[in-house]
Amino acid sequence: MSQGVGETIDSLLREGRVFHPPKELVETSNVKAFMDRHGIGSYEELLERARDIEWFWSEMVKEVGIEWFEEPKKVLEWNPPYVKWFVGAKYNIVHDAVDKQARIRKNKVAYIWEGEPGEVRKITYGELYNEVNRLANVLKALGVGRGDRVTIWLPMVPELPIAMLACAKIGAIHSVVFSGFSERALLDRIQDSRAKLLITADGFYRNGKVIELKSRADKVLGEAPSIENVIVLERIGLDGIDMKRGRDYWWHEIIKGHSRHCDTEVMDANDLLFILYTSGTTGKPKGVMHAHGGYAVGTAATLKFIFDLKEDDIWWCSADIGWITGHSYIVYGPLILGVTQVMYEGAPLYPEPDRWWSIIERYGVTVFYTAPTAIRMFMRLGEKWPARHDLSTLRLLGTVGEPINPEAWVWYYKYIGGERCPIMDTWWQTETGMQMISPLPITPLKPGSATKPFPGIEADVYDPNGNSLYKKNVGGYLVIKKPWPAMLRGLWNAEEKYIKTYWSMFEGIYFTGDAARVDEDGYFWIQGRLDDVLKVSGHRIGNSEVESALVSHPAVSEAAVVGKPHEIKGEAIVAFIVLRSGYEPSEGLKQELREHVAREIGKIARPDEIYFVTDLPKTRSGKIMRRVCRAVLLGMDPGDVSTLANPEAVDVIRGAVGR
Ligand code: WTA
């Protein structure tokens, strides 16, 4: 970055750090219109009124135009930690996301899709309806029905939302697996959910290369007896795809002759819509469950108020649908609002680092949502890349996934948003399903703070004894005190884990796993995970998940995985490894172990640094003390090590990292 620019950023950062949204944006915003209709005069009053959550969320049902098949009898039933929203309502999210849209916005474009090689497809709501229905009929014909699980391992192509919606339409539960994960990770998720059917593709494009999917799925399907059929999308036209007779079908062949009409299954609003696996503190990812009704209301309402989407907006969320951000804000939320969105298949720097900015210019994107890690990467590449493009259609920006450092915030504000576009720094989780702490277009912004809870969300920060640290500016446990509509409905097949992970820290209060502080103005500053979960480029990876992958290699006896701050990725993965006897440390072995993790989990989990050590610090009960490894790695005080079974291991770690 040139010095001049650095100076401007410094001075922007010194300006009291409060950025006020443009008056016109405030005046024309969806949230302001809502406030005017309800005689609400200020942001504070809105938050206050919304503390009556039953009132607020009933209003949101109207606000986003939810059409129940049968009206709810009750807004909320809360028996911590179990919640039911819109109790008694008959519903299917596909009705609002697709069926209704095909009726009222038939010729409006739902997705403008761009493949990495450059091809463009525009899919209207009418076409989306037809394709969803044809696939839904195929699923039915293959014997998939209500409550059955379908695993979807697809890249960022329109068929991914189509597949999800087709499942939901017939009441099946989808489980999407990120296309960047390995086939082992796919297998784990199929086995855990006992999915009946797999939908995948021959492959996809990433950085100009073809990444195969079907051939890799075949390597593990032998261990997945629950899978009865596989539907394969021909994305690339790869030769030699092995299609197992009676099990595997090409998407384009099997849909032939299937009707463009399919009745939408009438579900209970609290029936499950999907499972999405996410990393926790154990080696095994947990299946977060979401339900039709509340999730529809929560995702659409946040999108409408936070990102202010209106009929003529062009929305682009650059996330992958394999993560919750894509589920909520590329598939369900935007479709329920009937917006036009951009969807891009490939890598951000392909073929040049201005691909994203060129997309924004060519399609006239008005609201753009991305991750801090991407912004930091672009910041390092320099503002000359966005400067080549006219980004003046943008009116609002957003980030998600990890804390955004003020420098990256200001860069994003200045070089992408042209100092016009407020940045919605949205804090939320796979478990919350929807944005929870975030500015609205009317909120004065402080770079680096996710500002305040969304109306109807009661967030707080507690000390270990459950006392509130609200407005005390002291770090503590970030908690949510009242249920919210898109709240997770549990963990698939892991009820005890659900209670233990989220509800046992404080009675009847949801514990997020994050640390945060709330400043004197009531602004939340998220400080990061308190549990052993890493955030690498915004992706959640459990330390123990990487450790289990490492110890599954014959050379590895024990492993401790910790995070280390990284300029672009946020966190880098560092592994300390004790080898089995007979194995010698070498560069070659390091490389092999990195590749092994990539094969086991996916490239995103590949350790950045590996240290071979002869011992790892452990408690007397044999638990490996990652905390101590990390402290030594970062040159911090490891604290009291006298309780360790092997205090001398601390010096072993010191020696390895040269501290
Ligand atoms: C982190 C992503 C700071 C946090 C939607 C959370 C954030 C975890 C923010 C969830 C933000 C997400 N500021 N930290 N704006 N957004 N996080 O499940 O640690 O992939 O607990 O969901 O990401 O990650 P997940």
PDB file of N, CA and C and ligand atoms in Angstrom, residues 278 323-325 399-404 425-431 437 450 512-514 526-529 535 538-540, ligand 1:
ATOM      1  N   THR A 278     -21.004 -28.550  11.261  1.00  0.00           N
ATOM      2  CA  THR A 278     -20.035 -27.502  11.553  1.00  0.00           C
ATOM      3  C   THR A 278     -19.071 -28.008  12.611  1.00  0.00           C
ATOM      4  N   TRP A 323     -21.569 -23.269   3.241  1.00  0.00           N
ATOM      5  CA  TRP A 323     -21.522 -22.757   4.611  1.00  0.00           C
ATOM      6  C   TRP A 323     -22.864 -22.110   4.929  1.00  0.00           C
ATOM      7  N   ILE A 324     -23.079 -21.826   6.201  1.00  0.00           N
ATOM      8  CA  ILE A 324     -24.384 -21.282   6.600  1.00  0.00           C
ATOM      9  C   ILE A 324     -24.677 -19.952   5.903  1.00  0.00           C
ATOM     10  N   THR A 325     -23.649 -19.148   5.675  1.00  0.00           N
ATOM     11  CA  THR A 325     -23.897 -17.839   5.063  1.00  0.00           C
ATOM     12  C   THR A 325     -24.608 -18.003   3.725  1.00  0.00           C
ATOM     13  N   THR A 399     -19.938  -7.616   6.003  1.00  0.00           N
ATOM     14  CA  THR A 399     -18.934  -8.640   6.270  1.00  0.00           C
ATOM     15  C   THR A 399     -19.485  -9.634   7.281  1.00  0.00           C
ATOM     16  N   VAL A 400     -18.866 -10.798   7.286  1.00  0.00           N
ATOM     17  CA  VAL A 400     -19.256 -11.854   8.217  1.00  0.00           C
ATOM     18  C   VAL A 400     -18.136 -12.865   8.363  1.00  0.00           C
ATOM     19  N   GLY A 401     -18.119 -13.526   9.485  1.00  0.00           N
ATOM     20  CA  GLY A 401     -17.275 -14.703   9.645  1.00  0.00           C
ATOM     21  C   GLY A 401     -16.212 -14.586  10.705  1.00  0.00           C
ATOM     22  N   GLU A 402     -15.735 -13.389  10.945  1.00  0.00           N
ATOM     23  CA  GLU A 402     -14.695 -13.179  11.944  1.00  0.00           C
ATOM     24  C   GLU A 402     -14.635 -11.681  12.201  1.00  0.00           C
ATOM     25  N   PRO A 403     -13.947 -11.304  13.267  1.00  0.00           N
ATOM     26  CA  PRO A 403     -13.858  -9.869  13.518  1.00  0.00           C
ATOM     27  C   PRO A 403     -13.132  -9.181  12.359  1.00  0.00           C
ATOM     28  N   ILE A 404     -13.572  -8.001  11.996  1.00  0.00           N
ATOM     29  CA  ILE A 404     -12.856  -7.265  10.953  1.00  0.00           C
ATOM     30  C   ILE A 404     -11.988  -6.217  11.645  1.00  0.00           C
ATOM     31  N   ASP A 425     -21.303  -5.035   9.651  1.00  0.00           N
ATOM     32  CA  ASP A 425     -20.463  -6.099  10.211  1.00  0.00           C
ATOM     33  C   ASP A 425     -21.381  -7.007  11.009  1.00  0.00           C
ATOM     34  N   THR A 426     -21.732  -8.136  10.418  1.00  0.00           N
ATOM     35  CA  THR A 426     -22.763  -8.996  10.993  1.00  0.00           C
ATOM     36  C   THR A 426     -22.163 -10.150  11.776  1.00  0.00           C
ATOM     37  N   TRP A 427     -22.483 -10.242  13.034  1.00  0.00           N
ATOM     38  CA  TRP A 427     -22.040 -11.389  13.839  1.00  0.00           C
ATOM     39  C   TRP A 427     -23.158 -12.421  13.906  1.00  0.00           C
ATOM     40  N   TRP A 428     -22.811 -13.653  13.586  1.00  0.00           N
ATOM     41  CA  TRP A 428     -23.767 -14.752  13.764  1.00  0.00           C
ATOM     42  C   TRP A 428     -23.058 -16.067  13.582  1.00  0.00           C
ATOM     43  N   GLN A 429     -23.798 -17.170  13.608  1.00  0.00           N
ATOM     44  CA  GLN A 429     -23.198 -18.500  13.587  1.00  0.00           C
ATOM     45  C   GLN A 429     -24.074 -19.490  12.832  1.00  0.00           C
ATOM     46  N   THR A 430     -23.478 -20.619  12.479  1.00  0.00           N
ATOM     47  CA  THR A 430     -24.255 -21.707  11.882  1.00  0.00           C
ATOM     48  C   THR A 430     -25.473 -22.006  12.769  1.00  0.00           C
ATOM     49  N   GLU A 431     -25.242 -21.968  14.060  1.00  0.00           N
ATOM     50  CA  GLU A 431     -26.300 -22.298  15.017  1.00  0.00           C
ATOM     51  C   GLU A 431     -27.395 -21.242  15.058  1.00  0.00           C
ATOM     52  N   ILE A 437     -26.047  -9.942  15.698  1.00  0.00           N
ATOM     53  CA  ILE A 437     -25.551  -8.652  16.158  1.00  0.00           C
ATOM     54  C   ILE A 437     -25.031  -7.952  14.915  1.00  0.00           C
ATOM     55  N   ALA A 450     -19.420  -5.003  15.734  1.00  0.00           N
ATOM     56  CA  ALA A 450     -20.644  -5.467  15.058  1.00  0.00           C
ATOM     57  C   ALA A 450     -21.846  -4.651  15.547  1.00  0.00           C
ATOM     58  N   THR A 512     -22.590 -18.780  23.191  1.00  0.00           N
ATOM     59  CA  THR A 512     -22.179 -18.741  21.792  1.00  0.00           C
ATOM     60  C   THR A 512     -20.825 -19.384  21.529  1.00  0.00           C
ATOM     61  N   GLY A 513     -20.002 -19.492  22.586  1.00  0.00           N
ATOM     62  CA  GLY A 513     -18.629 -19.957  22.367  1.00  0.00           C
ATOM     63  C   GLY A 513     -17.678 -18.813  22.084  1.00  0.00           C
ATOM     64  N   ASP A 514     -18.190 -17.594  22.008  1.00  0.00           N
ATOM     65  CA  ASP A 514     -17.351 -16.430  21.703  1.00  0.00           C
ATOM     66  C   ASP A 514     -17.102 -15.568  22.939  1.00  0.00           C
ATOM     67  N   ILE A 526     -16.621  -8.222  19.262  1.00  0.00           N
ATOM     68  CA  ILE A 526     -16.422  -9.664  19.339  1.00  0.00           C
ATOM     69  C   ILE A 526     -14.922  -9.930  19.378  1.00  0.00           C
ATOM     70  N   GLN A 527     -14.508 -10.742  20.352  1.00  0.00           N
ATOM     71  CA  GLN A 527     -13.068 -10.966  20.507  1.00  0.00           C
ATOM     72  C   GLN A 527     -12.594 -12.308  19.983  1.00  0.00           C
ATOM     73  N   GLY A 528     -13.505 -13.192  19.585  1.00  0.00           N
ATOM     74  CA  GLY A 528     -13.087 -14.477  19.022  1.00  0.00           C
ATOM     75  C   GLY A 528     -13.571 -15.646  19.859  1.00  0.00           C
ATOM     76  N   ARG A 529     -13.235 -16.834  19.407  1.00  0.00           N
ATOM     77  CA  ARG A 529     -13.741 -18.053  20.034  1.00  0.00           C
ATOM     78  C   ARG A 529     -13.065 -18.308  21.381  1.00  0.00           C
ATOM     79  N   LYS A 535     -10.682 -20.222  13.377  1.00  0.00           N
ATOM     80  CA  LYS A 535     -11.350 -19.519  12.289  1.00  0.00           C
ATOM     81  C   LYS A 535     -10.291 -19.229  11.242  1.00  0.00           C
ATOM     82  N   GLY A 538     -12.123 -17.349   7.867  1.00  0.00           N
ATOM     83  CA  GLY A 538     -13.554 -17.283   8.179  1.00  0.00           C
ATOM     84  C   GLY A 538     -14.218 -18.641   8.298  1.00  0.00           C
ATOM     85  N   HIS A 539     -13.489 -19.709   8.006  1.00  0.00           N
ATOM     86  CA  HIS A 539     -14.095 -21.045   8.093  1.00  0.00           C
ATOM     87  C   HIS A 539     -13.821 -21.655   9.449  1.00  0.00           C
ATOM     88  N   ARG A 540     -14.817 -22.319   9.959  1.00  0.00           N
ATOM     89  CA  ARG A 540     -14.701 -22.940  11.268  1.00  0.00           C
ATOM     90  C   ARG A 540     -14.033 -24.289  11.161  1.00  0.00           C
TER      91      ARG A 540
HETATM   92  C1  WTA B   1     -17.255 -15.778  14.186  1.00  0.00           C
HETATM   93  C2  WTA B   1     -20.583 -17.808  10.265  1.00  0.00           C
HETATM   94  C3  WTA B   1     -16.646 -11.437  14.701  1.00  0.00           C
HETATM   95  C4  WTA B   1     -17.630 -16.025  15.632  1.00  0.00           C
HETATM   96  C5  WTA B   1     -21.832 -16.998   9.935  1.00  0.00           C
HETATM   97  C6  WTA B   1     -18.751 -17.038  15.519  1.00  0.00           C
HETATM   98  C7  WTA B   1     -17.625 -13.325  13.848  1.00  0.00           C
HETATM   99  C8  WTA B   1     -18.296 -17.886  14.378  1.00  0.00           C
HETATM  100  C9  WTA B   1     -18.466 -12.543  13.038  1.00  0.00           C
HETATM  101  C10 WTA B   1     -19.402 -18.593  13.657  1.00  0.00           C
HETATM  102  C11 WTA B   1     -18.316 -11.114  13.093  1.00  0.00           C
HETATM  103  C12 WTA B   1     -18.936 -14.628  12.719  1.00  0.00           C
HETATM  104  N1  WTA B   1     -17.399 -10.617  13.951  1.00  0.00           N
HETATM  105  N2  WTA B   1     -16.730 -12.775  14.673  1.00  0.00           N
HETATM  106  N3  WTA B   1     -19.028 -10.298  12.354  1.00  0.00           N
HETATM  107  N4  WTA B   1     -19.262 -13.380  12.349  1.00  0.00           N
HETATM  108  N5  WTA B   1     -17.935 -14.618  13.613  1.00  0.00           N
HETATM  109  O1  WTA B   1     -20.694 -20.951  12.262  1.00  0.00           O
HETATM  110  O2  WTA B   1     -16.523 -16.568  16.296  1.00  0.00           O
HETATM  111  O3  WTA B   1     -19.075 -20.423  10.389  1.00  0.00           O
HETATM  112  O4  WTA B   1     -18.930 -17.811  16.683  1.00  0.00           O
HETATM  113  O5  WTA B   1     -20.925 -18.881  11.039  1.00  0.00           O
HETATM  114  O6  WTA B   1     -17.664 -16.940  13.492  1.00  0.00           O
HETATM  115  O7  WTA B   1     -18.931 -19.220  12.505  1.00  0.00           O
HETATM  116  P1  WTA B   1     -19.898 -19.955  11.512  1.00  0.00           P
END
